[in-house]
Tab-separated table of C-alpha atoms in Angstrom:
chain	number	residue	atom	x	y	z
A	210	MET	CA	92.645	38.737	118.171
A	211	SER	CA	88.620	38.526	118.378
A	212	THR	CA	86.765	38.543	115.171
A	213	THR	CA	83.231	37.981	116.340
A	214	GLY	CA	81.629	40.321	113.795
A	215	GLN	CA	80.793	42.688	116.463
A	216	ARG	CA	80.822	46.309	114.597
A	217	PRO	CA	84.109	48.001	115.644
A	218	ASP	CA	83.855	51.201	117.940
A	219	PRO	CA	84.283	54.009	115.130
A	220	ALA	CA	85.766	56.685	117.831
A	221	ARG	CA	88.258	53.685	119.110
A	222	PHE	CA	89.190	52.932	116.441
A	223	LEU	CA	90.117	56.457	115.051
A	224	ARG	CA	92.142	56.727	118.404
A	225	GLN	CA	94.200	54.047	117.948
A	226	THR	CA	94.825	55.031	114.537
A	227	GLU	CA	95.906	58.402	115.373
A	228	GLN	CA	98.092	57.206	118.196
A	229	GLN	CA	99.586	54.598	115.807
A	230	ALA	CA	100.268	57.428	113.263
A	231	ARG	CA	101.819	59.868	115.536
A	232	GLU	CA	104.051	56.765	116.721
A	233	GLN	CA	105.329	56.885	113.461
A	234	GLN	CA	105.752	60.195	113.207
A	235	LEU	CA	103.198	61.160	110.687
A	236	GLU	CA	101.503	64.411	111.084
A	237	VAL	CA	97.689	63.676	111.900
A	238	VAL	CA	94.879	65.988	110.925
A	239	ARG	CA	91.683	65.205	112.691
A	240	LEU	CA	88.559	65.941	110.613
A	241	VAL	CA	85.724	66.890	113.022
A	242	ASN	CA	82.431	68.514	112.636
A	243	SER	CA	80.939	71.784	113.921
A	244	GLY	CA	79.934	69.856	117.148
A	245	ASP	CA	83.621	68.308	117.476
A	246	THR	CA	82.817	65.042	116.854
A	247	LEU	CA	85.528	63.105	115.377
A	248	LEU	CA	84.678	61.749	111.966
A	249	GLY	CA	88.114	60.782	110.460
A	250	LEU	CA	91.750	61.500	110.365
A	251	ALA	CA	94.070	62.442	107.537
A	252	LEU	CA	97.533	61.034	107.688
A	253	LEU	CA	100.169	63.273	106.058
A	254	LEU	CA	103.281	62.127	104.510
A	255	PRO	CA	106.477	63.809	105.436
A	256	GLY	CA	107.383	66.549	102.523
A	257	LEU	CA	103.748	67.604	101.331
A	258	SER	CA	103.567	70.922	100.153
A	259	PRO	CA	100.971	73.208	102.045
A	260	GLU	CA	99.074	73.741	98.995
A	261	THR	CA	98.923	70.137	98.589
A	262	VAL	CA	97.730	69.367	102.092
A	263	ARG	CA	95.402	71.945	101.647
A	264	GLU	CA	93.860	70.306	98.620
A	265	LEU	CA	93.825	66.973	100.143
A	266	LEU	CA	92.077	68.092	103.406
A	267	THR	CA	89.538	69.708	100.981
A	268	GLN	CA	88.413	66.365	99.338
A	269	ALA	CA	88.742	64.658	102.850
A	270	ASN	CA	86.139	67.198	103.935
A	271	CYS	CA	84.338	66.621	100.911
A	272	LEU	CA	84.194	62.915	101.531
A	273	LEU	CA	82.909	63.529	105.282
A	274	ASN	CA	80.298	66.059	103.917
A	275	LEU	CA	81.949	68.788	106.031
A	276	PRO	CA	82.258	72.414	104.446
A	277	ALA	CA	84.345	71.896	101.885
A	278	ALA	CA	85.959	75.746	101.486
A	279	PRO	CA	89.768	75.848	101.746
A	280	ASN	CA	89.520	78.633	103.945
A	281	ALA	CA	87.445	76.511	106.380
A	282	THR	CA	89.947	73.898	106.071
A	283	ALA	CA	92.176	74.024	108.805
A	284	ASN	CA	89.227	75.371	111.308
A	285	LYS	CA	87.196	72.091	110.770
A	286	THR	CA	90.051	69.962	111.245
A	287	ALA	CA	91.794	70.925	114.157
A	288	LEU	CA	95.066	71.105	113.240
A	289	SER	CA	98.131	70.355	115.754
A	290	PRO	CA	99.450	73.366	117.342
A	291	LYS	CA	99.510	76.374	114.879
A	292	SER	CA	101.276	74.058	112.032
A	293	ALA	CA	98.596	74.798	109.757
A	294	LEU	CA	98.696	78.091	110.205
A	295	LEU	CA	102.683	78.273	109.889
A	296	ALA	CA	102.449	76.428	106.786
A	297	LEU	CA	99.915	78.617	105.319
A	298	LEU	CA	101.829	81.482	106.216
A	299	GLN	CA	105.063	80.413	104.846
A	300	ALA	CA	103.541	79.259	101.918
A	301	GLU	CA	102.084	82.983	101.426
A	302	ILE	CA	105.424	84.722	102.353
A	303	ASP	CA	107.149	82.484	99.788
A	304	SER	CA	104.535	83.205	97.006
A	305	HIS	CA	104.758	86.720	97.850
A	306	ARG	CA	108.596	86.855	97.344
A	307	GLU	CA	107.644	85.790	93.944
A	308	SER	CA	105.281	88.308	93.225
A	309	LYS	CA	107.270	91.257	94.784
A	310	LEU	CA	103.936	92.058	96.575
A	311	PRO	CA	103.358	92.477	100.160
A	312	CYS	CA	100.934	90.783	102.070
A	313	SER	CA	99.255	91.139	105.562
A	314	LEU	CA	98.561	88.793	108.487
A	315	LEU	CA	95.465	90.085	110.939
A	316	LEU	CA	95.058	88.672	114.147
A	317	LEU	CA	91.761	89.040	115.992
A	318	ASP	CA	91.318	88.342	119.885
A	319	LEU	CA	87.703	87.080	120.122
A	320	ALA	CA	87.762	87.156	123.933
A	321	GLY	CA	89.371	90.815	123.911
A	322	GLY	CA	91.792	89.198	126.171
A	323	GLN	CA	89.556	88.031	128.832
A	324	THR	CA	89.080	84.131	130.091
A	325	GLY	CA	85.754	82.595	130.658
A	326	PRO	CA	82.743	81.974	128.673
A	327	LYS	CA	81.601	85.767	127.004
A	328	PRO	CA	78.765	86.873	124.613
A	329	GLY	CA	79.704	87.564	120.838
A	330	HIS	CA	80.764	84.871	118.336
A	331	THR	CA	82.352	81.381	118.556
A	332	GLN	CA	85.540	80.870	116.569
A	333	CYS	CA	83.324	79.100	113.873
A	334	GLN	CA	80.948	81.609	113.709
A	335	ALA	CA	83.614	84.242	113.572
A	336	ILE	CA	85.343	82.480	110.632
A	337	SER	CA	82.067	82.060	108.842
A	338	VAL	CA	81.265	86.050	109.256
A	339	ILE	CA	84.884	87.091	108.132
A	340	GLU	CA	84.848	84.619	104.880
A	341	THR	CA	81.840	86.640	103.506
A	342	ILE	CA	84.092	89.656	103.635
A	343	LEU	CA	87.405	88.531	102.326
A	344	ASP	CA	88.639	88.585	99.021
A	345	HIS	CA	89.100	85.251	97.204
A	346	ARG	CA	92.667	84.845	97.726
A	347	ASP	CA	92.664	85.769	101.511
A	348	ARG	CA	92.438	82.747	104.234
A	349	VAL	CA	90.781	82.810	107.499
A	350	ILE	CA	92.320	80.253	110.010
A	351	PRO	CA	92.090	79.742	113.687
A	352	CYS	CA	95.029	80.695	115.820
A	353	ASP	CA	94.902	79.963	119.423
A	354	ARG	CA	91.806	79.224	120.911
A	355	GLU	CA	90.412	82.670	120.982
A	356	VAL	CA	92.486	83.944	118.168
A	357	VAL	CA	91.736	84.134	114.627
A	358	ALA	CA	93.898	84.833	112.027
A	359	VAL	CA	93.243	86.515	108.172
A	360	LEU	CA	95.961	86.118	105.967
A	361	MET	CA	95.378	88.830	103.497
A	362	ALA	CA	97.042	88.319	100.008
A	363	ASP	CA	98.482	91.550	97.931
A	364	THR	CA	97.860	93.911	100.644
A	365	SER	CA	99.672	96.911	101.267
A	366	LEU	CA	99.201	98.636	105.054
A	367	GLY	CA	96.494	100.772	103.804
A	368	LYS	CA	94.125	98.187	102.101
A	369	ALA	CA	95.093	95.724	104.834
A	370	ARG	CA	93.983	98.243	107.470
A	371	ARG	CA	90.692	98.748	105.883
A	372	ARG	CA	89.775	95.327	105.585
A	373	ALA	CA	90.371	94.768	108.890
A	374	SER	CA	88.049	97.519	109.723
A	375	ALA	CA	85.391	96.089	107.817
A	376	ILE	CA	85.944	92.913	109.647
A	377	GLN	CA	85.771	94.700	112.991
A	378	ALA	CA	82.466	95.880	111.929
A	379	ALA	CA	81.321	92.793	110.952
A	380	LEU	CA	82.033	91.204	114.121
A	381	ALA	CA	81.223	93.968	116.280
A	382	CYS	CA	78.864	92.584	119.023
A	383	SER	CA	76.747	95.295	120.826
A	384	HIS	CA	78.736	98.147	119.141
A	385	GLN	CA	81.569	96.890	120.564
A	386	LEU	CA	84.783	96.440	118.395
A	387	LEU	CA	87.019	93.675	118.780
A	388	CYS	CA	90.924	94.408	118.967
A	389	CYS	CA	93.334	93.934	115.975
A	390	GLY	CA	96.919	93.241	115.633
A	391	LEU	CA	98.241	93.762	112.029
A	392	SER	CA	101.599	93.255	110.290
A	393	VAL	CA	102.408	93.926	106.690
A	394	CYS	CA	105.020	91.660	105.252
A	395	HIS	CA	107.251	93.200	102.493
A	396	ALA	CA	108.467	90.823	99.751
A	397	HIS	CA	112.280	91.915	100.537
A	398	GLU	CA	111.841	91.090	104.240
A	399	PRO	CA	113.836	88.591	105.502
A	400	ILE	CA	111.144	87.039	107.874
A	401	ASN	CA	109.532	83.636	108.286
A	402	ALA	CA	106.253	82.534	109.284
A	403	GLN	CA	106.852	82.218	112.950
A	404	GLU	CA	108.544	85.875	113.049
A	405	LEU	CA	105.567	87.523	111.110
A	406	LEU	CA	103.193	85.472	113.599
A	407	GLN	CA	104.924	86.697	116.981
A	408	ARG	CA	105.165	90.220	115.260
A	409	THR	CA	101.475	90.202	114.953
A	410	ARG	CA	101.060	89.097	117.949
A	411	ARG	CA	102.710	91.698	119.671
A	412	GLU	CA	100.504	93.984	117.575
A	413	LEU	CA	97.725	92.341	118.971
A	414	ASP	CA	98.959	92.185	122.623
A	415	ARG	CA	99.308	96.135	121.981
A	416	ALA	CA	96.012	96.650	120.664
A	417	THR	CA	94.159	94.449	123.693
A	418	ALA	CA	96.263	96.446	126.275
A	419	ILE	CA	94.648	99.536	124.409
A	420	GLY	CA	91.399	98.107	124.113
A	421	ASN	CA	88.138	99.515	122.775
A	422	GLY	CA	88.299	98.187	119.452
A	423	ALA	CA	91.960	99.503	118.833
A	424	LEU	CA	94.008	98.549	115.509
A	425	CYS	CA	97.643	98.232	116.028
A	426	HIS	CA	100.244	97.549	113.228
A	427	ALA	CA	103.838	96.832	113.049
A	428	ALA	CA	105.973	100.023	112.034
A	429	LEU	CA	108.349	98.110	109.840
A	430	THR	CA	105.827	98.602	107.175
A	431	THR	CA	106.938	102.173	106.482
A	432	ILE	CA	110.224	100.954	104.584
A	433	ASP	CA	108.803	101.175	101.123
A	434	GLU	CA	108.361	105.441	101.725
A	435	SER	CA	111.598	105.590	103.000
A	436	CYS	CA	113.141	104.213	100.191
A	437	GLN	CA	111.687	107.144	97.767
A	438	VAL	CA	114.212	110.018	97.093
A	439	THR	CA	112.741	113.630	98.856
A	440	VAL	CA	112.411	116.640	97.515
A	441	GLU	CA	115.097	117.811	100.221
A	442	GLU	CA	117.448	115.218	99.149
A	443	ARG	CA	117.309	116.378	95.260
A	444	ALA	CA	117.326	120.119	96.049
A	445	GLN	CA	120.718	119.236	97.957
A	446	LEU	CA	122.084	117.010	95.359
A	447	PHE	CA	121.862	119.534	92.742
A	448	SER	CA	122.733	122.348	94.606
A	449	PHE	CA	126.477	122.306	93.299
A	450	LEU	CA	125.349	122.364	90.075
A	451	ASP	CA	123.766	125.846	90.154
B	36	MET	CA	138.895	77.014	84.385
B	37	PRO	CA	142.005	79.441	86.195
B	38	GLN	CA	144.924	78.156	87.696
B	39	GLN	CA	145.424	78.262	91.333
B	40	HIS	CA	145.484	81.818	92.756
B	41	SER	CA	146.837	83.289	95.743
B	42	GLY	CA	144.556	81.273	98.085
B	43	GLN	CA	142.391	83.617	99.436
B	44	ARG	CA	138.884	84.069	99.094
B	45	ALA	CA	137.907	86.331	95.851
B	46	LYS	CA	136.769	89.789	96.556
B	47	LYS	CA	133.173	90.630	95.003
B	48	ILE	CA	133.040	93.783	93.702
B	49	CYS	CA	129.510	94.604	92.272
B	50	ILE	CA	129.269	97.955	89.639
B	51	SER	CA	126.290	99.431	89.212
B	52	SER	CA	125.177	103.267	88.254
B	53	GLY	CA	120.906	103.359	88.656
B	54	LYS	CA	121.338	104.938	85.450
B	55	GLY	CA	122.081	103.738	82.102
B	56	GLY	CA	124.364	104.493	79.689
B	57	VAL	CA	126.950	105.963	82.360
B	58	GLY	CA	129.720	103.681	81.478
B	59	LYS	CA	129.515	100.480	83.528
B	60	THR	CA	130.118	97.684	81.500
B	61	SER	CA	133.169	99.882	79.966
B	62	PHE	CA	134.211	100.322	83.279
B	63	ALA	CA	133.917	96.871	84.519
B	64	VAL	CA	135.415	95.437	81.106
B	65	ASN	CA	138.653	97.358	81.263
B	66	LEU	CA	139.127	97.009	85.358
B	67	ALA	CA	138.979	93.390	84.867
B	68	SER	CA	141.571	93.763	81.769
B	69	SER	CA	143.310	96.020	84.143
B	70	LEU	CA	143.396	93.913	87.325
B	71	ALA	CA	144.270	90.367	84.679
B	72	GLY	CA	146.960	92.265	83.769
B	73	LYS	CA	148.550	92.854	87.151
B	74	GLU	CA	148.524	88.917	87.520
B	75	LYS	CA	145.278	88.565	89.188
B	76	LYS	CA	142.808	85.870	88.598
B	77	VAL	CA	139.581	87.713	87.797
B	78	LEU	CA	135.795	86.620	87.031
B	79	LEU	CA	133.607	89.013	84.967
B	80	ILE	CA	130.030	88.324	85.421
B	81	ASP	CA	127.826	89.763	83.207
B	82	GLY	CA	124.924	90.745	85.490
B	83	ASP	CA	122.659	92.378	82.813
B	84	LEU	CA	121.188	88.692	82.492
B	85	GLY	CA	118.525	89.269	80.189
B	86	LEU	CA	120.179	92.114	78.284
B	87	ALA	CA	123.941	91.472	78.081
B	88	ASN	CA	126.826	93.239	76.560
B	89	VAL	CA	129.917	92.428	77.955
B	90	ASP	CA	130.639	90.149	74.948
B	91	VAL	CA	129.506	93.061	72.644
B	92	LEU	CA	132.514	95.014	74.035
B	93	LEU	CA	134.850	92.287	73.961
B	94	GLY	CA	134.168	91.342	70.286
B	95	LEU	CA	132.962	87.956	71.247
B	96	ASN	CA	130.546	85.422	69.727
B	97	VAL	CA	128.820	83.782	72.869
B	98	ARG	CA	127.133	80.523	72.611
B	99	HIS	CA	126.783	79.300	76.097
B	100	THR	CA	125.522	81.317	78.817
B	101	VAL	CA	124.372	81.518	82.298
B	102	ARG	CA	121.237	80.519	81.135
B	103	GLU	CA	122.117	76.810	81.032
B	104	ASN	CA	123.143	76.897	84.800
B	105	ILE	CA	120.024	78.549	85.718
B	106	GLU	CA	117.490	76.330	83.114
B	107	GLU	CA	119.178	73.201	82.492
B	108	GLY	CA	121.523	72.871	85.623
B	109	ARG	CA	124.891	72.865	83.748
B	110	ASP	CA	127.893	73.556	85.640
B	111	LEU	CA	128.698	76.955	86.295
B	112	ALA	CA	132.684	76.635	85.770
B	113	SER	CA	132.013	75.134	82.443
B	114	LEU	CA	130.277	78.315	81.116
B	115	LEU	CA	133.234	80.587	81.794
B	116	LEU	CA	135.237	81.680	78.890
B	117	LYS	CA	138.693	82.874	78.837
B	118	VAL	CA	139.128	85.839	76.993
B	119	PRO	CA	141.967	87.592	75.350
B	120	ALA	CA	142.015	90.400	77.619
B	121	GLY	CA	143.157	87.548	80.365
B	122	PHE	CA	139.848	87.583	82.661
B	123	HIS	CA	137.224	84.941	82.561
B	124	LEU	CA	133.635	86.031	81.769
B	125	LEU	CA	130.246	84.394	82.712
B	126	PRO	CA	128.344	85.531	79.625
B	127	ALA	CA	124.760	86.158	79.860
B	128	THR	CA	121.392	86.192	77.572
B	129	SER	CA	120.199	88.985	75.160
B	130	GLY	CA	116.696	89.431	74.855
B	131	VAL	CA	115.452	86.896	77.388
B	132	PRO	CA	112.883	88.731	80.003
B	133	GLU	CA	112.689	85.813	82.034
B	134	MET	CA	116.441	85.868	82.773
B	135	ALA	CA	116.081	89.487	84.185
B	136	ASN	CA	113.465	88.480	86.322
B	137	LEU	CA	114.820	85.380	88.255
B	138	SER	CA	112.824	83.491	91.257
B	139	CYS	CA	114.302	83.952	94.508
B	140	GLU	CA	114.818	80.021	93.920
B	141	GLU	CA	116.933	80.897	91.057
B	142	GLN	CA	118.637	83.781	92.500
B	143	ASN	CA	119.700	81.556	95.601
B	144	GLU	CA	120.690	78.527	93.322
B	145	LEU	CA	122.945	80.972	91.120
B	146	ILE	CA	124.397	82.462	93.967
B	147	ARG	CA	125.292	79.035	95.418
B	148	ALA	CA	126.881	78.010	92.321
B	149	LEU	CA	128.724	81.468	92.215
B	150	GLU	CA	129.953	80.543	95.971
B	151	ALA	CA	131.334	77.184	94.416
B	152	ILE	CA	133.768	78.673	92.200
B	153	MET	CA	134.908	81.657	94.231
B	154	ASP	CA	138.025	80.351	95.872
B	155	GLN	CA	139.370	80.121	91.921
B	156	PHE	CA	139.633	83.964	91.565
B	157	ASP	CA	141.085	86.483	93.438
B	158	PHE	CA	138.403	89.194	92.051
B	159	VAL	CA	134.766	88.535	91.033
B	160	LEU	CA	133.450	91.667	89.462
B	161	VAL	CA	129.611	91.938	88.487
B	162	ASP	CA	128.528	94.550	85.435
B	163	THR	CA	124.755	94.849	86.771
B	164	ALA	CA	121.676	96.108	84.695
B	165	ALA	CA	120.693	99.584	85.094
B	166	GLY	CA	118.111	100.707	87.350
B	167	ILE	CA	116.992	99.149	90.452
B	168	GLY	CA	115.748	96.146	89.392
B	169	ASP	CA	115.776	92.581	91.273
B	170	SER	CA	118.998	91.782	90.096
B	171	VAL	CA	120.842	94.929	90.626
B	172	LEU	CA	119.896	94.528	94.241
B	173	TRP	CA	120.739	91.201	94.994
B	174	PHE	CA	124.158	91.275	93.065
B	175	ASN	CA	124.619	94.365	95.439
B	176	ALA	CA	123.724	92.829	98.382
B	177	TRP	CA	125.969	89.707	97.590
B	178	ALA	CA	129.112	91.814	96.687
B	179	ASP	CA	131.776	92.902	99.847
B	180	ILE	CA	132.513	96.141	97.593
B	181	ASN	CA	129.716	98.191	95.830
B	182	VAL	CA	131.158	100.707	93.067
B	183	ILE	CA	128.761	103.171	91.877
B	184	ILE	CA	129.348	104.889	88.387
B	185	VAL	CA	128.281	108.485	87.813
B	186	SER	CA	128.663	110.895	85.393
B	187	PRO	CA	128.274	114.508	85.194
B	188	ASP	CA	124.670	114.455	83.923
B	189	PRO	CA	122.215	115.709	86.653
B	190	THR	CA	119.960	112.286	85.794
B	191	SER	CA	122.962	110.085	86.479
B	192	LEU	CA	123.468	111.749	89.887
B	193	ALA	CA	119.603	111.502	90.969
B	194	ASP	CA	119.676	107.846	89.800
B	195	ALA	CA	122.901	107.031	91.586
B	196	TYR	CA	121.807	108.549	94.974
B	197	ALA	CA	118.532	106.467	94.594
B	198	LEU	CA	119.987	103.427	94.167
B	199	ILE	CA	122.527	103.893	97.164
B	200	LYS	CA	119.176	105.081	99.274
B	201	VAL	CA	117.538	101.610	98.373
B	202	LEU	CA	120.639	99.630	99.177
B	203	VAL	CA	121.029	101.412	102.313
B	204	ALA	CA	117.349	101.072	103.222
B	205	ARG	CA	116.708	97.503	102.021
B	206	HIS	CA	119.996	96.072	102.294
B	207	LYS	CA	121.974	97.409	105.432
B	208	LYS	CA	124.788	98.678	103.230
B	209	ASN	CA	126.785	101.378	104.527
B	210	ALA	CA	129.766	101.925	102.603
B	211	PHE	CA	130.154	102.913	98.915
B	212	HIS	CA	133.029	103.265	96.421
B	213	LEU	CA	132.195	106.269	93.465
B	214	VAL	CA	133.704	106.615	90.453
B	215	VAL	CA	132.789	109.464	88.302
B	216	ASN	CA	132.897	109.091	84.439
B	217	SER	CA	133.203	111.026	81.775
B	218	VAL	CA	134.631	114.307	83.585
B	219	THR	CA	136.251	116.973	81.803
B	220	SER	CA	138.320	118.339	84.526
B	221	PRO	CA	139.642	117.226	87.824
B	222	GLN	CA	137.470	120.190	89.520
B	223	GLU	CA	134.328	118.815	88.023
B	224	ALA	CA	135.009	115.476	89.143
B	225	GLN	CA	135.895	116.763	92.835
B	226	GLU	CA	132.235	118.356	92.814
B	227	ILE	CA	130.364	115.499	91.483
B	228	PHE	CA	131.735	113.422	94.160
B	229	ASP	CA	131.882	115.828	97.008
B	230	GLY	CA	127.855	116.504	96.184
B	231	LEU	CA	127.069	113.081	95.886
B	232	SER	CA	129.338	111.760	98.770
B	233	GLY	CA	128.023	114.634	100.839
B	234	VAL	CA	123.963	114.045	100.429
B	235	ALA	CA	124.786	110.412	100.673
B	236	ALA	CA	126.443	111.121	104.532
B	237	LYS	CA	123.891	113.843	105.253
B	238	PHE	CA	120.477	111.799	104.618
B	239	LEU	CA	121.735	108.237	104.659
B	240	ARG	CA	124.677	108.442	106.935
B	241	VAL	CA	126.830	106.002	104.754
B	242	THR	CA	130.375	106.604	103.957
B	243	SER	CA	131.250	107.044	100.252
B	244	THR	CA	135.033	106.662	99.171
B	245	SER	CA	136.400	108.254	95.601
B	246	LEU	CA	137.902	105.214	93.396
B	247	GLY	CA	138.810	107.553	91.172
B	248	THR	CA	137.677	109.374	88.092
B	249	LEU	CA	137.837	108.756	84.247
B	250	PRO	CA	138.426	111.300	81.646
B	251	HIS	CA	136.003	112.325	78.885
B	252	ASP	CA	138.444	110.396	76.286
B	253	SER	CA	137.867	109.695	72.615
B	254	ALA	CA	139.885	106.422	73.202
B	255	VAL	CA	136.297	105.386	74.855
B	256	ILE	CA	134.442	106.023	71.839
B	257	GLN	CA	136.903	103.943	69.736
B	258	ALA	CA	137.625	101.284	71.901
B	259	VAL	CA	133.774	100.387	71.947
B	260	ARG	CA	133.440	100.730	68.234
B	261	SER	CA	136.293	98.293	67.695
B	262	ARG	CA	134.815	96.185	70.401
B	263	LYS	CA	137.942	95.988	72.492
B	264	PRO	CA	138.801	97.353	75.796
B	265	PHE	CA	140.051	100.899	75.835
B	266	LEU	CA	143.332	99.567	77.912
B	267	LEU	CA	144.260	97.253	74.930
B	268	ASP	CA	143.210	99.266	72.129
B	269	ALA	CA	144.592	102.683	73.380
B	270	PRO	CA	146.939	101.815	76.655
B	271	GLN	CA	148.575	105.145	76.749
B	272	SER	CA	145.236	107.072	76.615
B	273	LYS	CA	144.193	109.035	79.793
B	274	VAL	CA	141.406	106.926	80.462
B	275	SER	CA	143.896	103.837	80.415
B	276	LEU	CA	146.108	105.383	82.855
B	277	ALA	CA	142.865	106.427	84.860
B	278	ILE	CA	141.567	102.736	85.068
B	279	THR	CA	145.235	101.208	85.927
B	280	GLN	CA	145.442	103.830	88.946
B	281	ILE	CA	141.665	102.755	90.058
B	282	ALA	CA	142.618	98.982	89.618
B	283	ASP	CA	145.681	99.961	92.036
B	284	LYS	CA	143.546	101.558	94.544
B	285	ILE	CA	141.209	98.222	94.468
B	286	LEU	CA	144.595	95.886	94.890
B	287	ALA	CA	144.888	97.930	98.153
B	288	LEU	CA	141.437	97.796	99.371
């Protein structure tokens, strides 16, 4: 092995490390700057909780002078296919099962279903804009290349729709609103992260098909209302007492 | 632990009412006594985990409860109490709000621990808390047979219907067994059953079966004061005969 004192090529070193880590079945998070230059790698041991991963990545970003906000973490580190989003989603669903409050997932298609270069926001720009109007417990995470996911804590359908409208307005380009898919996950629903993402994706596809800044949401969200005993039921129930 | 039983897996029967004070615990204790008297291995779970009182109606002074399983991981079988009425009791705590609001993980752990001892019994009865709180819903979701107790009080009817509605909407339950308690006549019992089952069928499309009725009987009040099951305290009373008939119906289910 050559030890000539030459400075190693950092990019090559990182690529080799990444390859070796993947061979060892470690999850690899690539730490990149806004220009997509690879600055470092985070190698995640199996079994870490999503919260721990998020915290570690935030610290890693700080060390590399990358934007350290937890909301931005997943974006700047280009996590492998949707794993960051799914991990965060699952953690959020679990947390909401504990709190018994609903949470909502919003998907925005920055490309409006089209391919090729378009005017408007890049994913990074969109995330920065969205972060300014979110609640501190909400998270904005990249999903696919042109899709951004917004995970909203403690939001029922009405609240989530209002926040989605605010996001649409903030991201409007030449008065053109982005289409959104929204899904509310109730604490009692037996649903996992993958299913919630798929459900929301279907709503986004529906909205994109409609176009014109449509906001579609999953119909399952009416469960809560359906449990309330109606006036008609009560009246019928007591009719024999009269 | 009980001796070997018939070999089949226990039937899980959840007893709820929505409204409090309708007679759930008294019914559960006496039904357990009656089934035990018919040579069945019975476990009664005090499902009012944070405000338990099955032990009160049985005149017991309980030192160890299900809390020790949930918080310390103590073996559930070691917490079962064989009561003089012939069945086993899983006692719960009184005055512990945390127990009334178990996390999903704790609920799942408890269900797993209960499932592990199911094969020791013919019947597992759960006397749930009042209301439509979390534990009421997940015990009902877990059960094979859902028994709803209702009294002639209109508020009892309203709450029983609301509970049924939640169980239908949230847990896809579609069959309920109704017990009308504290009635003054068979006609009154029939009217209440017809009213509740009719509305449930019309609006919720669920089937309700009458498991029987319990007459208003001073033997119940006397037994509660004596802290004994009325089946043992006044075995020839009208209410004791009625509970025996209900036990026979359950055996036939």
